[in-house]
Amino acid sequence: NPFKSRTYAGYFYTRLAVRLLWSLSISSLLAACTVPRAPAAPIGQRVLIPTPELRPAPTHTVDPTAITNAPVDMAVPSSPLTAEQNALLARLPSRGAAPELLNETWFNSEPLRLADLRGKVVIVEFWTYG
């Protein structure tokens, strides 16, 4: 072990290695402290954020001869899924509707029902203590 060597060379190289490590650590710390930051805007002051140049939207004219009074079948919605995605979904078992949320204690809001969430985008985050 070079750190326990009792020779002068071992002692010298050990001290040199420790000094180099300290120098690198302090240099890194000083370099990190000198990086300039953008000044924070005072509270209540408006900050101008540059936005990309906006182009006017193209205008479309409607061809009156293209409009028909033919009935449209609304019962069959077109699926945005690919054939591969539909095949994957077909392999999954049907578990029925989600069970109702039975928790009566809500920390951040009023009690929630699944019926209130139907048709909305919901992000579910599972986490535990431990």
mmCIF file with all atom_site columns, N, CA and C in Angstrom, residues 1-51:
data_model
loop_
_atom_site.group_PDB
_atom_site.id
_atom_site.type_symbol
_atom_site.label_atom_id
_atom_site.label_alt_id
_atom_site.label_comp_id
_atom_site.label_asym_id
_atom_site.label_entity_id
_atom_site.label_seq_id
_atom_site.pdbx_PDB_ins_code
_atom_site.Cartn_x
_atom_site.Cartn_y
_atom_site.Cartn_z
_atom_site.occupancy
_atom_site.B_iso_or_equiv
_atom_site.pdbx_formal_charge
_atom_site.auth_seq_id
_atom_site.auth_comp_id
_atom_site.auth_asym_id
_atom_site.auth_atom_id
_atom_site.pdbx_PDB_model_num
ATOM 1   N N  . ASN A 1 1  ? 0.853   -1.179 0.000   1.00 0.00 ? 1  ASN A N  1
ATOM 2   C CA . ASN A 1 1  ? 0.000   0.000  0.000   1.00 0.00 ? 1  ASN A CA 1
ATOM 3   C C  . ASN A 1 1  ? 0.899   1.242  0.000   1.00 0.00 ? 1  ASN A C  1
ATOM 4   N N  . PRO A 1 2  ? 0.823   2.095  -1.025  1.00 0.00 ? 2  PRO A N  1
ATOM 5   C CA . PRO A 1 2  ? 1.720   3.255  -1.080  1.00 0.00 ? 2  PRO A CA 1
ATOM 6   C C  . PRO A 1 2  ? 1.405   4.302  -0.025  1.00 0.00 ? 2  PRO A C  1
ATOM 7   N N  . PHE A 1 3  ? 0.215   4.286  0.551   1.00 0.00 ? 3  PHE A N  1
ATOM 8   C CA . PHE A 1 3  ? -0.140  5.294  1.547   1.00 0.00 ? 3  PHE A CA 1
ATOM 9   C C  . PHE A 1 3  ? 0.460   4.983  2.913   1.00 0.00 ? 3  PHE A C  1
ATOM 10  N N  . LYS A 1 4  ? 0.892   3.743  3.137   1.00 0.00 ? 4  LYS A N  1
ATOM 11  C CA . LYS A 1 4  ? 1.468   3.381  4.427   1.00 0.00 ? 4  LYS A CA 1
ATOM 12  C C  . LYS A 1 4  ? 2.981   3.195  4.338   1.00 0.00 ? 4  LYS A C  1
ATOM 13  N N  . SER A 1 5  ? 3.537   3.541  3.195   1.00 0.00 ? 5  SER A N  1
ATOM 14  C CA . SER A 1 5  ? 4.976   3.375  3.019   1.00 0.00 ? 5  SER A CA 1
ATOM 15  C C  . SER A 1 5  ? 5.718   4.339  3.924   1.00 0.00 ? 5  SER A C  1
ATOM 16  N N  . ARG A 1 6  ? 6.820   3.858  4.505   1.00 0.00 ? 6  ARG A N  1
ATOM 17  C CA . ARG A 1 6  ? 7.590   4.701  5.415   1.00 0.00 ? 6  ARG A CA 1
ATOM 18  C C  . ARG A 1 6  ? 8.814   5.303  4.728   1.00 0.00 ? 6  ARG A C  1
ATOM 19  N N  . THR A 1 7  ? 8.946   5.031  3.451   1.00 0.00 ? 7  THR A N  1
ATOM 20  C CA . THR A 1 7  ? 10.093  5.616  2.759   1.00 0.00 ? 7  THR A CA 1
ATOM 21  C C  . THR A 1 7  ? 9.769   7.053  2.391   1.00 0.00 ? 7  THR A C  1
ATOM 22  N N  . TYR A 1 8  ? 10.817  7.817  2.132   1.00 0.00 ? 8  TYR A N  1
ATOM 23  C CA . TYR A 1 8  ? 10.615  9.214  1.762   1.00 0.00 ? 8  TYR A CA 1
ATOM 24  C C  . TYR A 1 8  ? 9.872   9.330  0.438   1.00 0.00 ? 8  TYR A C  1
ATOM 25  N N  . ALA A 1 9  ? 10.159  8.464  -0.523  1.00 0.00 ? 9  ALA A N  1
ATOM 26  C CA . ALA A 1 9  ? 9.501   8.517  -1.827  1.00 0.00 ? 9  ALA A CA 1
ATOM 27  C C  . ALA A 1 9  ? 8.010   8.244  -1.678  1.00 0.00 ? 9  ALA A C  1
ATOM 28  N N  . GLY A 1 10 ? 7.648   7.252  -0.868  1.00 0.00 ? 10 GLY A N  1
ATOM 29  C CA . GLY A 1 10 ? 6.235   6.953  -0.648  1.00 0.00 ? 10 GLY A CA 1
ATOM 30  C C  . GLY A 1 10 ? 5.523   8.118  0.011   1.00 0.00 ? 10 GLY A C  1
ATOM 31  N N  . TYR A 1 11 ? 6.167   8.723  1.002   1.00 0.00 ? 11 TYR A N  1
ATOM 32  C CA . TYR A 1 11 ? 5.589   9.872  1.690   1.00 0.00 ? 11 TYR A CA 1
ATOM 33  C C  . TYR A 1 11 ? 5.426   11.041 0.722   1.00 0.00 ? 11 TYR A C  1
ATOM 34  N N  . PHE A 1 12 ? 6.431   11.270 -0.102  1.00 0.00 ? 12 PHE A N  1
ATOM 35  C CA . PHE A 1 12 ? 6.404   12.376 -1.052  1.00 0.00 ? 12 PHE A CA 1
ATOM 36  C C  . PHE A 1 12 ? 5.263   12.213 -2.056  1.00 0.00 ? 12 PHE A C  1
ATOM 37  N N  . TYR A 1 13 ? 5.130   11.014 -2.635  1.00 0.00 ? 13 TYR A N  1
ATOM 38  C CA . TYR A 1 13 ? 4.084   10.788 -3.639  1.00 0.00 ? 13 TYR A CA 1
ATOM 39  C C  . TYR A 1 13 ? 2.692   10.813 -3.019  1.00 0.00 ? 13 TYR A C  1
ATOM 40  N N  . THR A 1 14 ? 2.577   10.372 -1.796  1.00 0.00 ? 14 THR A N  1
ATOM 41  C CA . THR A 1 14 ? 1.282   10.432 -1.117  1.00 0.00 ? 14 THR A CA 1
ATOM 42  C C  . THR A 1 14 ? 0.872   11.883 -0.904  1.00 0.00 ? 14 THR A C  1
ATOM 43  N N  . ARG A 1 15 ? 1.797   12.684 -0.413  1.00 0.00 ? 15 ARG A N  1
ATOM 44  C CA . ARG A 1 15 ? 1.496   14.105 -0.195  1.00 0.00 ? 15 ARG A CA 1
ATOM 45  C C  . ARG A 1 15 ? 1.199   14.811 -1.517  1.00 0.00 ? 15 ARG A C  1
ATOM 46  N N  . LEU A 1 16 ? 1.918   14.457 -2.559  1.00 0.00 ? 16 LEU A N  1
ATOM 47  C CA . LEU A 1 16 ? 1.705   15.056 -3.872  1.00 0.00 ? 16 LEU A CA 1
ATOM 48  C C  . LEU A 1 16 ? 0.310   14.709 -4.398  1.00 0.00 ? 16 LEU A C  1
ATOM 49  N N  . ALA A 1 17 ? -0.101  13.451 -4.242  1.00 0.00 ? 17 ALA A N  1
ATOM 50  C CA . ALA A 1 17 ? -1.423  13.026 -4.710  1.00 0.00 ? 17 ALA A CA 1
ATOM 51  C C  . ALA A 1 17 ? -2.521  13.751 -3.948  1.00 0.00 ? 17 ALA A C  1
ATOM 52  N N  . VAL A 1 18 ? -2.357  13.895 -2.638  1.00 0.00 ? 18 VAL A N  1
ATOM 53  C CA . VAL A 1 18 ? -3.367  14.590 -1.830  1.00 0.00 ? 18 VAL A CA 1
ATOM 54  C C  . VAL A 1 18 ? -3.446  16.055 -2.240  1.00 0.00 ? 18 VAL A C  1
ATOM 55  N N  . ARG A 1 19 ? -2.303  16.690 -2.456  1.00 0.00 ? 19 ARG A N  1
ATOM 56  C CA . ARG A 1 19 ? -2.311  18.100 -2.871  1.00 0.00 ? 19 ARG A CA 1
ATOM 57  C C  . ARG A 1 19 ? -2.971  18.281 -4.240  1.00 0.00 ? 19 ARG A C  1
ATOM 58  N N  . LEU A 1 20 ? -2.702  17.360 -5.162  1.00 0.00 ? 20 LEU A N  1
ATOM 59  C CA . LEU A 1 20 ? -3.332  17.450 -6.481  1.00 0.00 ? 20 LEU A CA 1
ATOM 60  C C  . LEU A 1 20 ? -4.846  17.293 -6.385  1.00 0.00 ? 20 LEU A C  1
ATOM 61  N N  . LEU A 1 21 ? -5.297  16.345 -5.570  1.00 0.00 ? 21 LEU A N  1
ATOM 62  C CA . LEU A 1 21 ? -6.742  16.155 -5.406  1.00 0.00 ? 21 LEU A CA 1
ATOM 63  C C  . LEU A 1 21 ? -7.396  17.391 -4.803  1.00 0.00 ? 21 LEU A C  1
ATOM 64  N N  . TRP A 1 22 ? -6.763  17.978 -3.796  1.00 0.00 ? 22 TRP A N  1
ATOM 65  C CA . TRP A 1 22 ? -7.320  19.188 -3.190  1.00 0.00 ? 22 TRP A CA 1
ATOM 66  C C  . TRP A 1 22 ? -7.334  20.341 -4.194  1.00 0.00 ? 22 TRP A C  1
ATOM 67  N N  . SER A 1 23 ? -6.275  20.468 -4.955  1.00 0.00 ? 23 SER A N  1
ATOM 68  C CA . SER A 1 23 ? -6.215  21.547 -5.952  1.00 0.00 ? 23 SER A CA 1
ATOM 69  C C  . SER A 1 23 ? -7.308  21.391 -7.000  1.00 0.00 ? 23 SER A C  1
ATOM 70  N N  . LEU A 1 24 ? -7.503  20.165 -7.481  1.00 0.00 ? 24 LEU A N  1
ATOM 71  C CA . LEU A 1 24 ? -8.565  19.930 -8.462  1.00 0.00 ? 24 LEU A CA 1
ATOM 72  C C  . LEU A 1 24 ? -9.940  20.212 -7.871  1.00 0.00 ? 24 LEU A C  1
ATOM 73  N N  . SER A 1 25 ? -10.151 19.799 -6.631  1.00 0.00 ? 25 SER A N  1
ATOM 74  C CA . SER A 1 25 ? -11.455 20.021 -5.994  1.00 0.00 ? 25 SER A CA 1
ATOM 75  C C  . SER A 1 25 ? -11.742 21.505 -5.832  1.00 0.00 ? 25 SER A C  1
ATOM 76  N N  . ILE A 1 26 ? -10.774 22.241 -5.341  1.00 0.00 ? 26 ILE A N  1
ATOM 77  C CA . ILE A 1 26 ? -10.979 23.676 -5.112  1.00 0.00 ? 26 ILE A CA 1
ATOM 78  C C  . ILE A 1 26 ? -11.117 24.412 -6.442  1.00 0.00 ? 26 ILE A C  1
ATOM 79  N N  . SER A 1 27 ? -10.325 24.033 -7.452  1.00 0.00 ? 27 SER A N  1
ATOM 80  C CA . SER A 1 27 ? -10.443 24.672 -8.771  1.00 0.00 ? 27 SER A CA 1
ATOM 81  C C  . SER A 1 27 ? -11.821 24.434 -9.376  1.00 0.00 ? 27 SER A C  1
ATOM 82  N N  . SER A 1 28 ? -12.317 23.215 -9.250  1.00 0.00 ? 28 SER A N  1
ATOM 83  C CA . SER A 1 28 ? -13.652 22.909 -9.778  1.00 0.00 ? 28 SER A CA 1
ATOM 84  C C  . SER A 1 28 ? -14.717 23.714 -9.059  1.00 0.00 ? 28 SER A C  1
ATOM 85  N N  . LEU A 1 29 ? -14.598 23.816 -7.744  1.00 0.00 ? 29 LEU A N  1
ATOM 86  C CA . LEU A 1 29 ? -15.571 24.579 -6.967  1.00 0.00 ? 29 LEU A CA 1
ATOM 87  C C  . LEU A 1 29 ? -15.540 26.055 -7.351  1.00 0.00 ? 29 LEU A C  1
ATOM 88  N N  . LEU A 1 30 ? -14.361 26.619 -7.489  1.00 0.00 ? 30 LEU A N  1
ATOM 89  C CA . LEU A 1 30 ? -14.260 28.031 -7.870  1.00 0.00 ? 30 LEU A CA 1
ATOM 90  C C  . LEU A 1 30 ? -14.789 28.271 -9.281  1.00 0.00 ? 30 LEU A C  1
ATOM 91  N N  . ALA A 1 31 ? -14.520 27.356 -10.186 1.00 0.00 ? 31 ALA A N  1
ATOM 92  C CA . ALA A 1 31 ? -15.028 27.509 -11.555 1.00 0.00 ? 31 ALA A CA 1
ATOM 93  C C  . ALA A 1 31 ? -16.549 27.447 -11.575 1.00 0.00 ? 31 ALA A C  1
ATOM 94  N N  . ALA A 1 32 ? -17.126 26.583 -10.761 1.00 0.00 ? 32 ALA A N  1
ATOM 95  C CA . ALA A 1 32 ? -18.585 26.473 -10.722 1.00 0.00 ? 32 ALA A CA 1
ATOM 96  C C  . ALA A 1 32 ? -19.215 27.713 -10.107 1.00 0.00 ? 32 ALA A C  1
ATOM 97  N N  . CYS A 1 33 ? -18.518 28.346 -9.178  1.00 0.00 ? 33 CYS A N  1
ATOM 98  C CA . CYS A 1 33 ? -19.074 29.532 -8.516  1.00 0.00 ? 33 CYS A CA 1
ATOM 99  C C  . CYS A 1 33 ? -18.990 30.783 -9.382  1.00 0.00 ? 33 CYS A C  1
ATOM 100 N N  . THR A 1 34 ? -18.141 30.786 -10.391 1.00 0.00 ? 34 THR A N  1
ATOM 101 C CA . THR A 1 34 ? -17.964 31.993 -11.188 1.00 0.00 ? 34 THR A CA 1
ATOM 102 C C  . THR A 1 34 ? -18.777 32.006 -12.467 1.00 0.00 ? 34 THR A C  1
ATOM 103 N N  . VAL A 1 35 ? -19.595 30.999 -12.717 1.00 0.00 ? 35 VAL A N  1
ATOM 104 C CA . VAL A 1 35 ? -20.422 30.977 -13.921 1.00 0.00 ? 35 VAL A CA 1
ATOM 105 C C  . VAL A 1 35 ? -21.495 32.052 -13.774 1.00 0.00 ? 35 VAL A C  1
ATOM 106 N N  . PRO A 1 36 ? -21.563 33.014 -14.696 1.00 0.00 ? 36 PRO A N  1
ATOM 107 C CA . PRO A 1 36 ? -22.554 34.085 -14.555 1.00 0.00 ? 36 PRO A CA 1
ATOM 108 C C  . PRO A 1 36 ? -23.968 33.566 -14.772 1.00 0.00 ? 36 PRO A C  1
ATOM 109 N N  . ARG A 1 37 ? -24.889 34.109 -14.010 1.00 0.00 ? 37 ARG A N  1
ATOM 110 C CA . ARG A 1 37 ? -26.296 33.772 -14.161 1.00 0.00 ? 37 ARG A CA 1
ATOM 111 C C  . ARG A 1 37 ? -27.029 34.991 -14.698 1.00 0.00 ? 37 ARG A C  1
ATOM 112 N N  . ALA A 1 38 ? -28.150 34.726 -15.339 1.00 0.00 ? 38 ALA A N  1
ATOM 113 C CA . ALA A 1 38 ? -28.977 35.828 -15.819 1.00 0.00 ? 38 ALA A CA 1
ATOM 114 C C  . ALA A 1 38 ? -29.626 36.497 -14.611 1.00 0.00 ? 38 ALA A C  1
ATOM 115 N N  . PRO A 1 39 ? -29.684 37.818 -14.588 1.00 0.00 ? 39 PRO A N  1
ATOM 116 C CA . PRO A 1 39 ? -30.315 38.480 -13.447 1.00 0.00 ? 39 PRO A CA 1
ATOM 117 C C  . PRO A 1 39 ? -31.808 38.175 -13.405 1.00 0.00 ? 39 PRO A C  1
ATOM 118 N N  . ALA A 1 40 ? -32.299 37.951 -12.220 1.00 0.00 ? 40 ALA A N  1
ATOM 119 C CA . ALA A 1 40 ? -33.719 37.649 -12.053 1.00 0.00 ? 40 ALA A CA 1
ATOM 120 C C  . ALA A 1 40 ? -34.527 38.935 -12.186 1.00 0.00 ? 40 ALA A C  1
ATOM 121 N N  . ALA A 1 41 ? -35.681 38.830 -12.810 1.00 0.00 ? 41 ALA A N  1
ATOM 122 C CA . ALA A 1 41 ? -36.562 39.988 -12.953 1.00 0.00 ? 41 ALA A CA 1
ATOM 123 C C  . ALA A 1 41 ? -37.265 40.233 -11.624 1.00 0.00 ? 41 ALA A C  1
ATOM 124 N N  . PRO A 1 42 ? -37.394 41.485 -11.216 1.00 0.00 ? 42 PRO A N  1
ATOM 125 C CA . PRO A 1 42 ? -38.121 41.773 -9.981  1.00 0.00 ? 42 PRO A CA 1
ATOM 126 C C  . PRO A 1 42 ? -39.564 41.288 -10.087 1.00 0.00 ? 42 PRO A C  1
ATOM 127 N N  . ILE A 1 43 ? -40.135 40.961 -8.947  1.00 0.00 ? 43 ILE A N  1
ATOM 128 C CA . ILE A 1 43 ? -41.508 40.468 -8.913  1.00 0.00 ? 43 ILE A CA 1
ATOM 129 C C  . ILE A 1 43 ? -42.441 41.552 -9.434  1.00 0.00 ? 43 ILE A C  1
ATOM 130 N N  . GLY A 1 44 ? -43.328 41.179 -10.316 1.00 0.00 ? 44 GLY A N  1
ATOM 131 C CA . GLY A 1 44 ? -44.293 42.111 -10.873 1.00 0.00 ? 44 GLY A CA 1
ATOM 132 C C  . GLY A 1 44 ? -43.826 42.784 -12.151 1.00 0.00 ? 44 GLY A C  1
ATOM 133 N N  . GLN A 1 45 ? -42.559 42.647 -12.491 1.00 0.00 ? 45 GLN A N  1
ATOM 134 C CA . GLN A 1 45 ? -42.051 43.260 -13.714 1.00 0.00 ? 45 GLN A CA 1
ATOM 135 C C  . GLN A 1 45 ? -42.296 42.317 -14.879 1.00 0.00 ? 45 GLN A C  1
ATOM 136 N N  . ARG A 1 46 ? -42.738 42.861 -15.988 1.00 0.00 ? 46 ARG A N  1
ATOM 137 C CA . ARG A 1 46 ? -42.976 42.052 -17.176 1.00 0.00 ? 46 ARG A CA 1
ATOM 138 C C  . ARG A 1 46 ? -41.648 41.725 -17.843 1.00 0.00 ? 46 ARG A C  1
ATOM 139 N N  . VAL A 1 47 ? -41.550 40.495 -18.303 1.00 0.00 ? 47 VAL A N  1
ATOM 140 C CA . VAL A 1 47 ? -40.353 40.044 -18.990 1.00 0.00 ? 47 VAL A CA 1
ATOM 141 C C  . VAL A 1 47 ? -40.732 39.750 -20.433 1.00 0.00 ? 47 VAL A C  1
ATOM 142 N N  . LEU A 1 48 ? -40.009 40.334 -21.362 1.00 0.00 ? 48 LEU A N  1
ATOM 143 C CA . LEU A 1 48 ? -40.277 40.100 -22.773 1.00 0.00 ? 48 LEU A CA 1
ATOM 144 C C  . LEU A 1 48 ? -39.551 38.842 -23.218 1.00 0.00 ? 48 LEU A C  1
ATOM 145 N N  . ILE A 1 49 ? -40.300 37.909 -23.750 1.00 0.00 ? 49 ILE A N  1
ATOM 146 C CA . ILE A 1 49 ? -39.738 36.663 -24.246 1.00 0.00 ? 49 ILE A CA 1
ATOM 147 C C  . ILE A 1 49 ? -39.839 36.697 -25.763 1.00 0.00 ? 49 ILE A C  1
ATOM 148 N N  . PRO A 1 50 ? -38.716 36.531 -26.462 1.00 0.00 ? 50 PRO A N  1
ATOM 149 C CA . PRO A 1 50 ? -38.784 36.570 -27.926 1.00 0.00 ? 50 PRO A CA 1
ATOM 150 C C  . PRO A 1 50 ? -39.589 35.389 -28.461 1.00 0.00 ? 50 PRO A C  1
ATOM 151 N N  . THR A 1 51 ? -40.433 35.672 -29.422 1.00 0.00 ? 51 THR A N  1
ATOM 152 C CA . THR A 1 51 ? -41.243 34.621 -30.032 1.00 0.00 ? 51 THR A CA 1
ATOM 153 C C  . THR A 1 51 ? -40.878 34.519 -31.502 1.00 0.00 ? 51 THR A C  1
#
